[in-house]
Coordinates of C-alpha atoms and ligand atoms in Angstrom, one line a residue:
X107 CA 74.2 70.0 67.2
X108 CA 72.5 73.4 67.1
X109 CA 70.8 72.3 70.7
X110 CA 74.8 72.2 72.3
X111 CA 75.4 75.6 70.2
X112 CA 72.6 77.1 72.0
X113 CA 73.9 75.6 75.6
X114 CA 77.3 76.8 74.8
X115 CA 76.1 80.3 74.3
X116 CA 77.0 83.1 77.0
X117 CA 73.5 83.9 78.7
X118 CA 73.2 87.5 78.2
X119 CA 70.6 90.2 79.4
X120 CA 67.5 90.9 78.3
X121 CA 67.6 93.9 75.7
X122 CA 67.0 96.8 76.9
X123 CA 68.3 96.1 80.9
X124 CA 72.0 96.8 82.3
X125 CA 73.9 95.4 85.0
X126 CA 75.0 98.5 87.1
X127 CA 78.8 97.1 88.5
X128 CA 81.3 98.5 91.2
X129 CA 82.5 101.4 90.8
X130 CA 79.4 103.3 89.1
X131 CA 77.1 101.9 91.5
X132 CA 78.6 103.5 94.0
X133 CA 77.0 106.9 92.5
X134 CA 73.4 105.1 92.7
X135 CA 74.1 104.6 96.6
X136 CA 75.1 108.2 97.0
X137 CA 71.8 109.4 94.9
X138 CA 69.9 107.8 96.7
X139 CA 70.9 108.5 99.7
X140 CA 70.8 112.1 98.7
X141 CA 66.9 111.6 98.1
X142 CA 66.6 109.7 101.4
X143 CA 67.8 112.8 103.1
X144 CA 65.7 115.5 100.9
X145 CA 62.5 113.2 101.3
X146 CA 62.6 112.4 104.8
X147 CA 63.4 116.0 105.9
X148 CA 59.6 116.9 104.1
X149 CA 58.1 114.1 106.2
X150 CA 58.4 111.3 103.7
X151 CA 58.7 107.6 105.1
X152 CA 60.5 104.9 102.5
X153 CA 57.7 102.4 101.2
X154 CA 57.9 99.2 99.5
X155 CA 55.9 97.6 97.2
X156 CA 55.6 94.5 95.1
X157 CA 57.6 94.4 92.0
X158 CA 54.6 92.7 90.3
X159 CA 50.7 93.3 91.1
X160 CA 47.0 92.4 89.4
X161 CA 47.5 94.0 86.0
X162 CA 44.2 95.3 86.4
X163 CA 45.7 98.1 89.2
X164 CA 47.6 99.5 85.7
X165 CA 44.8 99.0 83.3
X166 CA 42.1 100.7 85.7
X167 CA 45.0 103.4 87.3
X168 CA 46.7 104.7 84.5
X169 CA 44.1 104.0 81.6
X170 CA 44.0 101.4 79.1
X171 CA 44.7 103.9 76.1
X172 CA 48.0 104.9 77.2
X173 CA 51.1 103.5 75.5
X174 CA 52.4 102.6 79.0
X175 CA 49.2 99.6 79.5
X176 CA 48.5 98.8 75.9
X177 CA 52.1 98.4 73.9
X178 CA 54.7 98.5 76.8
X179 CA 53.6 96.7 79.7
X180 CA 55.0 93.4 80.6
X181 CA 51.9 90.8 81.6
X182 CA 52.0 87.5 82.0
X183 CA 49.6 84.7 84.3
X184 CA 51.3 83.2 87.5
X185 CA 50.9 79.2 87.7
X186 CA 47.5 79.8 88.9
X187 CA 46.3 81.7 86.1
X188 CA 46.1 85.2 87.7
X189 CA 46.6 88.0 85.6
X190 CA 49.7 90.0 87.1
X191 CA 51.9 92.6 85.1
X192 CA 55.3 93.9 86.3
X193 CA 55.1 97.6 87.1
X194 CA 55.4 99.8 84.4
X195 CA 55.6 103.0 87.2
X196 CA 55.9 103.8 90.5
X197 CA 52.1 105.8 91.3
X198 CA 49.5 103.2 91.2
X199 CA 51.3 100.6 93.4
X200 CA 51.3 103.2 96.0
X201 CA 47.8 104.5 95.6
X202 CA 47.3 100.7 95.9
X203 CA 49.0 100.2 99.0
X204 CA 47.6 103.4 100.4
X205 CA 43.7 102.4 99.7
X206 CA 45.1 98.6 101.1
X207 CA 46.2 100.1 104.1
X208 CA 44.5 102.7 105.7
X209 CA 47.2 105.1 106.7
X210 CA 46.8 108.2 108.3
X211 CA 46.5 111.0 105.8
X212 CA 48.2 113.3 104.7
X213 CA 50.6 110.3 103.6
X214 CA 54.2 110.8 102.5
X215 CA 55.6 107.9 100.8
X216 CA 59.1 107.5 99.1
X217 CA 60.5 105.2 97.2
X218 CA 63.3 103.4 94.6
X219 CA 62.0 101.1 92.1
X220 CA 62.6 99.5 89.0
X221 CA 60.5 100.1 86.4
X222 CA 59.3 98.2 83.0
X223 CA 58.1 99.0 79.6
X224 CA 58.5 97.4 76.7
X225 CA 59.8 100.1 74.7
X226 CA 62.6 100.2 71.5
X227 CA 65.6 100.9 73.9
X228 CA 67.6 104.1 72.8
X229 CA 70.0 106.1 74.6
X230 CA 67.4 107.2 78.0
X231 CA 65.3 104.6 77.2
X232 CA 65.7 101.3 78.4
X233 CA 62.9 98.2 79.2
X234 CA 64.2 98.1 83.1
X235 CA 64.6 101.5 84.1
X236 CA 65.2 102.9 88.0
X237 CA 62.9 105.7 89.4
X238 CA 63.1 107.9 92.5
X239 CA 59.7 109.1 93.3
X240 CA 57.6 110.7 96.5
X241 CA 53.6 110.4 96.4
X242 CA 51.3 112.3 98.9
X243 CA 47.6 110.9 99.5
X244 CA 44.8 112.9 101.1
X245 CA 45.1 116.7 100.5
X246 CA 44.4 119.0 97.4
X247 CA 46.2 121.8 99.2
X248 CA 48.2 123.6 96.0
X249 CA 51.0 124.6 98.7
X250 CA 51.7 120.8 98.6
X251 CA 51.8 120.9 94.9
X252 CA 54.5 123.9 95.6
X253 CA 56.6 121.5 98.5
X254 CA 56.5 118.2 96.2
X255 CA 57.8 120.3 92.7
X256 CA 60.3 122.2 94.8
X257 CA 61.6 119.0 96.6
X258 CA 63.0 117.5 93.0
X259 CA 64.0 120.7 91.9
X260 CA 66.1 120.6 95.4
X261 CA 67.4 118.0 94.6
X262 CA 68.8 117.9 91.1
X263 CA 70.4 121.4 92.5
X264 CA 71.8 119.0 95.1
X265 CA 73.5 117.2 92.7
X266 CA 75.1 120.6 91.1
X267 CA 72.6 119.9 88.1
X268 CA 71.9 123.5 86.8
X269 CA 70.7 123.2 83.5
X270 CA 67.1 121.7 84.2
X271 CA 64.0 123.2 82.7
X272 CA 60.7 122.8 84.5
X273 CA 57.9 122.8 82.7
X274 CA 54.0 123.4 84.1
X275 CA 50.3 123.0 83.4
X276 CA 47.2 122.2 84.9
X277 CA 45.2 119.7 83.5
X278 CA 42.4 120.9 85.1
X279 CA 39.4 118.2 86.7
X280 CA 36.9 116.1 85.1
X281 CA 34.0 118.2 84.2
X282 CA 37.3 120.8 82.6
X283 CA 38.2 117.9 79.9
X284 CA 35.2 117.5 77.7
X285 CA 34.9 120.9 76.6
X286 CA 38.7 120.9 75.8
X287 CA 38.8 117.9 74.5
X288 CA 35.8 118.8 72.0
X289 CA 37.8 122.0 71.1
X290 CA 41.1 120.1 70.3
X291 CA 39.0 118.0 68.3
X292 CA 37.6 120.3 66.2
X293 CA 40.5 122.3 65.7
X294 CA 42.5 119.2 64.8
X295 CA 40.3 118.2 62.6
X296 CA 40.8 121.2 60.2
X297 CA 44.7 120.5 60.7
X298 CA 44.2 116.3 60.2
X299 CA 46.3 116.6 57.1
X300 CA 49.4 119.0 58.6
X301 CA 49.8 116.4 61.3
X302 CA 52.4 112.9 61.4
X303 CA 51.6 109.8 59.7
X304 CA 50.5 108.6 63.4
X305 CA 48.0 111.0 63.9
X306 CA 46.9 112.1 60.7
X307 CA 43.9 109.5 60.6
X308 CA 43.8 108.8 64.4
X309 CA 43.8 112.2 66.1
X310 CA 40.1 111.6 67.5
X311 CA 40.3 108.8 69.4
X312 CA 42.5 110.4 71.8
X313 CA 43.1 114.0 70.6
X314 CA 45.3 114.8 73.7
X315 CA 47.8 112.4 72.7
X316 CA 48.8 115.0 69.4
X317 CA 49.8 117.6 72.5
X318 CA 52.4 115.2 73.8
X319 CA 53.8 114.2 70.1
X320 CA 57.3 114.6 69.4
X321 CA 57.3 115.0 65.9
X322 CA 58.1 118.0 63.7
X323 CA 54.4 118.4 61.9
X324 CA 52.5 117.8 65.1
X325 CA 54.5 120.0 67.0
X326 CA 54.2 122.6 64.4
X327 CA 50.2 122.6 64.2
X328 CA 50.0 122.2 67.8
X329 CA 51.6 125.4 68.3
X330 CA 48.4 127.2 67.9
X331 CA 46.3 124.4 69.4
X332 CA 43.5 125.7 71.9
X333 CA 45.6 125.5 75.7
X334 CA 43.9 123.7 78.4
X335 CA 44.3 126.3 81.0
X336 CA 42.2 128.5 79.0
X337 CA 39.1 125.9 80.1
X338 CA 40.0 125.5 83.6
X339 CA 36.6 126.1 85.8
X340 CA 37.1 128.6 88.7
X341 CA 38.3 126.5 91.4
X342 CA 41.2 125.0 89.4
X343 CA 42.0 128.2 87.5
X344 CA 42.9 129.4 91.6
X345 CA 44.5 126.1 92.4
X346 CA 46.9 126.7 89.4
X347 CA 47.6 130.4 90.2
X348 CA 48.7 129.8 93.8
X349 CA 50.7 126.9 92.5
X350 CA 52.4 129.0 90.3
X351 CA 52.6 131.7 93.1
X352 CA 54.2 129.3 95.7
X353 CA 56.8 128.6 93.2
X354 CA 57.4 131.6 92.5
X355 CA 58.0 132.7 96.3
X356 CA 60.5 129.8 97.1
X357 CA 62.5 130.8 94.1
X358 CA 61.9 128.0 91.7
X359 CA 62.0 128.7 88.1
X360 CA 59.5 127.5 85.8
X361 CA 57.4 128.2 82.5
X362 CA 54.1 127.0 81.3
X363 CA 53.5 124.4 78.8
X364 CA 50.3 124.8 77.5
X365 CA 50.8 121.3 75.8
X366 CA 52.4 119.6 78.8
X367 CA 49.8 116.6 79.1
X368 CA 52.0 113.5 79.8
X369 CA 51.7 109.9 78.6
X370 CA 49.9 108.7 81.5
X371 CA 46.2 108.8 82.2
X372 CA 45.3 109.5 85.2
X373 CA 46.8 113.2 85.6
X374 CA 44.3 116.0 86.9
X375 CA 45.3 119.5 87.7
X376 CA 49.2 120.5 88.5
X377 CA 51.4 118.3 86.3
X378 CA 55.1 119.1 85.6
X379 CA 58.5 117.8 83.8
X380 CA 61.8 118.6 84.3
X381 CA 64.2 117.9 81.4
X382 CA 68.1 118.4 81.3
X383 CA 69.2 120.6 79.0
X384 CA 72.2 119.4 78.9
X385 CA 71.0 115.9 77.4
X386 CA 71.3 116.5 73.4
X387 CA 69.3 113.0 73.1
X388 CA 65.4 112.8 72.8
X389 CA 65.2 111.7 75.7
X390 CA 65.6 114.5 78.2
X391 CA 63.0 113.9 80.4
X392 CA 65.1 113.7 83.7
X393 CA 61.3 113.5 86.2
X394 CA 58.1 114.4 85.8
X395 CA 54.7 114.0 88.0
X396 CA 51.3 115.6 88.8
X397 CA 48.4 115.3 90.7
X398 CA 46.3 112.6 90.5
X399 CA 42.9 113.5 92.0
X400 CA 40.8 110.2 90.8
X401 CA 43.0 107.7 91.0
X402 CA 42.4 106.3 94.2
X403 CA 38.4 106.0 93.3
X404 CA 40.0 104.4 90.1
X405 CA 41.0 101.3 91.5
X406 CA 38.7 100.9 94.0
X407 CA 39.2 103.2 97.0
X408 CA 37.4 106.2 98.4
X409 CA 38.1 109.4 96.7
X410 CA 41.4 110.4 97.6
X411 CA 43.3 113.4 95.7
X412 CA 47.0 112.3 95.2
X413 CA 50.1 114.1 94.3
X414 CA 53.5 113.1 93.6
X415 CA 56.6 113.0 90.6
X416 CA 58.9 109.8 89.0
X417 CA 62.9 110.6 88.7
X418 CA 64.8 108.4 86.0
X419 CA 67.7 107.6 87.4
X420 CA 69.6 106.3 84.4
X421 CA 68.6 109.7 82.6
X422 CA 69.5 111.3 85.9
X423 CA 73.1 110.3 86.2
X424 CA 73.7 110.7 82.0
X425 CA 72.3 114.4 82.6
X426 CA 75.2 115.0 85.5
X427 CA 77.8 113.5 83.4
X428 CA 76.7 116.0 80.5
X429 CA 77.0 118.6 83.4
X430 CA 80.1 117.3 84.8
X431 CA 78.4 116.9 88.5
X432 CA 78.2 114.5 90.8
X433 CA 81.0 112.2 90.0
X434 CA 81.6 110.5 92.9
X435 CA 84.6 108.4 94.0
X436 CA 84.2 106.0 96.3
X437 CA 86.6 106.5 99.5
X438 CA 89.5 104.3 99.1
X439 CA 90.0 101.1 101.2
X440 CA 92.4 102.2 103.8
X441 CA 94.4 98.9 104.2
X442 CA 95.4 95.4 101.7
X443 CA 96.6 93.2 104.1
X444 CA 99.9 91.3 102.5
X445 CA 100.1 87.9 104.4
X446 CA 103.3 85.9 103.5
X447 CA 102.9 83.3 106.2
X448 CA 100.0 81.2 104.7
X449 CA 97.0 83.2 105.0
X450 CA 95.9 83.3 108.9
X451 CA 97.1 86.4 110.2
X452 CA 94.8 88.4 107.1
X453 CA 92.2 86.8 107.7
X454 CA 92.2 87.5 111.1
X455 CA 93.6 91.1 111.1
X456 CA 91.4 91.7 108.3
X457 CA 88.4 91.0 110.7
X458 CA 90.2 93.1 113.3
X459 CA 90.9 96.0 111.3
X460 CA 86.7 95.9 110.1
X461 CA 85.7 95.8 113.5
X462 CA 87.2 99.3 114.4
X463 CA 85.5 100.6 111.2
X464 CA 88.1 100.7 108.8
X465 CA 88.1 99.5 105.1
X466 CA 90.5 96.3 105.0
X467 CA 91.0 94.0 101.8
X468 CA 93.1 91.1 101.4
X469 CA 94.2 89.1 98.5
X470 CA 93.0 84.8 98.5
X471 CA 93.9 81.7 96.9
X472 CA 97.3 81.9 98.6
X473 CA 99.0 84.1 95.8
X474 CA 102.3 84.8 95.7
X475 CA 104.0 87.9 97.6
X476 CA 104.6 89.8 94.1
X477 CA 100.8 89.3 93.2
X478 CA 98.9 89.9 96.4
X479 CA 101.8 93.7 96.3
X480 CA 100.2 93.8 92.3
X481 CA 96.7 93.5 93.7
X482 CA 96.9 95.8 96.7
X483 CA 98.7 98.9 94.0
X484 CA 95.4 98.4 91.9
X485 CA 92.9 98.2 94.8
X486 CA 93.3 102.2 95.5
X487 CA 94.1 101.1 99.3
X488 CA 95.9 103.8 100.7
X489 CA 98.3 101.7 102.9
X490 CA 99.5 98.3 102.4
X491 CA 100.0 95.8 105.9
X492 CA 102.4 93.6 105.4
X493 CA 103.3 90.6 107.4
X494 CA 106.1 88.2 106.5
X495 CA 107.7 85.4 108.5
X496 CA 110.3 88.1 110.2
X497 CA 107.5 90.3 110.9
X498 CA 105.3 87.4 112.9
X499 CA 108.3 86.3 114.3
X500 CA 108.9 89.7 115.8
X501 CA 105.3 90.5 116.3
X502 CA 104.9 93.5 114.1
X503 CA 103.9 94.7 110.7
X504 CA 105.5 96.6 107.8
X505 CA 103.4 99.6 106.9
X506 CA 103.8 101.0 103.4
X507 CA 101.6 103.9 102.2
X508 CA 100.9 103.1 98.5
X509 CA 98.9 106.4 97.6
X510 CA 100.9 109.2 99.3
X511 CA 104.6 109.8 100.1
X512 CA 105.9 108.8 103.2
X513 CA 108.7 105.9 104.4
X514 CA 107.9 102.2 105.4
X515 CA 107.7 102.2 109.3
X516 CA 106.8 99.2 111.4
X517 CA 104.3 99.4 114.0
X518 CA 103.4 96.5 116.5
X519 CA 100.8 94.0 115.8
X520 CA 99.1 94.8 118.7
X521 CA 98.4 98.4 117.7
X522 CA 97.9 98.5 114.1
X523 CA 94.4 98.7 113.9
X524 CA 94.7 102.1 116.5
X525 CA 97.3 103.4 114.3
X526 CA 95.4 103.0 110.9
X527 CA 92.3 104.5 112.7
X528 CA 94.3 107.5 113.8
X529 CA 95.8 107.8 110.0
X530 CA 92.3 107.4 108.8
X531 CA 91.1 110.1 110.6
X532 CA 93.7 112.4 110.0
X533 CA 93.2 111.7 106.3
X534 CA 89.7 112.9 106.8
X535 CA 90.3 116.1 108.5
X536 CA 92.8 116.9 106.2
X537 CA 91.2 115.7 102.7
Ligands
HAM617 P1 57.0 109.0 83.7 O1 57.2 110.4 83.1 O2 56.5 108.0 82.8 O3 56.2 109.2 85.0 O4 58.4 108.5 84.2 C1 59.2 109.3 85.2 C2 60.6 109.4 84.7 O5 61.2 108.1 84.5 C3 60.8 110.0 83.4 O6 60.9 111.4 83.5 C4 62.2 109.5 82.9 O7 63.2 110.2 83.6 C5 62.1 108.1 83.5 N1 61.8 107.1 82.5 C6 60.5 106.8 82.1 N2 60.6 105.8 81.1 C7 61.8 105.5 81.0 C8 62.5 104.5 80.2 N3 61.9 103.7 79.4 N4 63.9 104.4 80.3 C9 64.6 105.3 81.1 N5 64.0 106.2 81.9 C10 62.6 106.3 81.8 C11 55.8 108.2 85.8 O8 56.3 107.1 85.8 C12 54.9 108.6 86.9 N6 54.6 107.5 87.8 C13 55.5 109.8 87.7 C14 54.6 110.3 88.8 C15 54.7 110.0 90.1 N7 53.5 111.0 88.6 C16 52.9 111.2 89.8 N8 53.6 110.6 90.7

């Protein structure tokens, strides 16, 4: 009995993941094809990874004492035992590919993924989330910092975002951290009691953590917490400053975050976050990236300094509905084809009308004449085609616009497809 309950039961999603359905989608195509345009004008070729790779390219890539590889990831062993894990971020598949396959440097990549981490889902935080993202490998140049921070900030202005706060700090390089890190310590330690329940007995084991910590008490002892930058050696102090200087000249505003450190290992020198101010939920966080100077060596490859950024989309599209941007409509169809004679001539003028580019829909299941009219007043088609017996008889079709004023008018069969296009066209110019 409980076994045919279970059967019976609608399959649902996984907590945590959506279904993204007609119309709304029709805003992820336009984003994206929004990016496409911004990323490939900067030299930036699409790129496509696996969905799932050796888990040990996260563990080794973005460090196994981030929340990301040790609570959230999704692992699991194929049939032949192989350790795989499906990707929790967009970075290290890329660095992968890029050690992999030898590209020329420097080397632009772009992509559109989804992305997965077992997380407590919330309003902007979901277990399959979508990311736009662009990664250069094989130059340290701090202009390139300048061209990959001002190409997201491009493009949420694109959108007509204009509350977004960008956030910076350098994270410095390897020989920079200890010292910091030894400082945090010790000035944590005479704070251990100020801080949350979560850090209060394990600050030490990664002290850096307590920067990126959320929480009232942490944020407030923080507040006076030695800064990074103040420990950068020579060469990154000047990397920062013309950073900071290149951002400055192309007009893209930004403040420093002393505590900016981000949840994922493998950051050295420029990182960066852009949250919507617009968003009143925690989760703001609408992109964020850095460089990544050691992560190619990380997993296996020669040194190779790295650069790119991550864009939710989800968190993306919630932060231009809190703006009131980019709400897009998808065009309407321009024709429902309304066939009373048994269903041949839509299916063929539907074909016809395709070919010469136009939208065409058609009602099936031979439904009756006042259903397939029902159906073509809800599709959003602008005009409705309709062919009755009288009409094939006589070779000719009943127009009748269904969005706009105008009469009925009857045009040949032979030219309907020319005539929509014409109407089309007109509609464009005009609209
Ligand atoms: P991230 O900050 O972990 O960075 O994620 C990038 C963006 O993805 C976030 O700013 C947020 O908009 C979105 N996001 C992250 N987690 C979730 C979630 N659970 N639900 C909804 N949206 C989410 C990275 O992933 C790095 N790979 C970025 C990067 C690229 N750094 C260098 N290159």
């Amino acid at each position: 009995m409980a076994d045919e309950q279970v059967e019976t039961e609608v399959v649902r999603a996984p907590k945590g993941t959506h279904d993204v359905l007609w119309p709304e989608s029709s805003r992820w195509e336009a984003l994206v094809a929004a990016f496409a345009v911004r990323a490939r004008r900067a030299g930036f070729g699409l790129t496509l990874t696996p969905v799932f790779e050796d888990a040990r390219l996260f563990r080794r890539g973005i460090g196994g004492q981030s929340d990301v590889v040790n609570k959230e990831m999704y692992e699991f062993t194929d049939r032949d035992g192989r350790p795989l894990a499906l990707r929790p971020e967009g970075t290290a598949p890329i660095v992968r590919a890029f050690v992999q396959n030898h590209p020329p440097v420097p080397w632009k990549a772009w992509y559109v993924t989804p992305a997965f981490r077992y997380e407590q889902p919330q309003a902007g935080r979901y277990r399959q989330h979508h990311q736009l993202g662009v990664e250069v490998l094989g130059t340290e140049d701090p202009d390139l910092d300048v061209e990959v921070i001002a190409l997201a900030a491009g493009f949420y202005a694109d959108l007509g975002l204009r509350r977004i706060d960008l956030a910076v700090n350098s994270m410095g390089c390897a020989e920079d951290r200890p010292p910091y890190v030894t400082a945090l310590t010790a000035f944590l330690s005479e704070h251990a009691a100020e801080l949350c329940d979560e850090h209060r007995e394990r600050f030490s084991i990664n002290p850096l953590r307590v920067l990126d910590c959320k929480r009232p008490p942490c944020r407030a002892v923080t507040e006076n917490a030695p800064r990074l930058v103040d420990f950068l050696d020579e060469s990154c102090t000047a990397h920062f400053a013309r950073v900071r200087a290149g951002l400055e000249a192309l007009g893209v505003g930004h403040r420093l975050e002393p505590r900016l450190v981000r949840g994922l290992d493998y950051y050295t020198r420029t990182t960066f976050e852009f949250a919507a101010e617009a968003l009143t939920t925690a989760q703001n966080a609408v992109g964020g990236g850095g460089r990544y100077d050691g992560l190619a060596e990380a997993i296996g490859g020669d040194p190779t300094p790295g650069i790119g950024f991550g864009i939710g989309i989800e968190r993306l599209l919630m932060a231009c509905d809190a703006e009131g941007c980019f709400a897009i409509h998808p065009p309407p169809a321009e024709a429902f084809v309304i066939d009373f004679t048994g269903g041949e001539e839509a299916r063929d003028l539907v074909d016809e009308l395709r070919r010469t580019g136009l939208t065409a829909l058609r009602a099936y299941d031979g439904r009756s004449p006042k259903s397939q009219m029902k159906q073509a007043d809800r599709s959003g088609a602008r005009f409705a085609v309709i062919i009755g017996p009288e009409e094939l008889a006589n070779g000719v079709v009943t127009l009748r616009p269904l969005r706009e004023d105008g009469d009925e008018q009857t045009v040949t069969r032979r030219d309907i497809a020319t005539h929509l296009s014409d109407l089309s066209s007109k509609g464009r110019s005009e609209g």
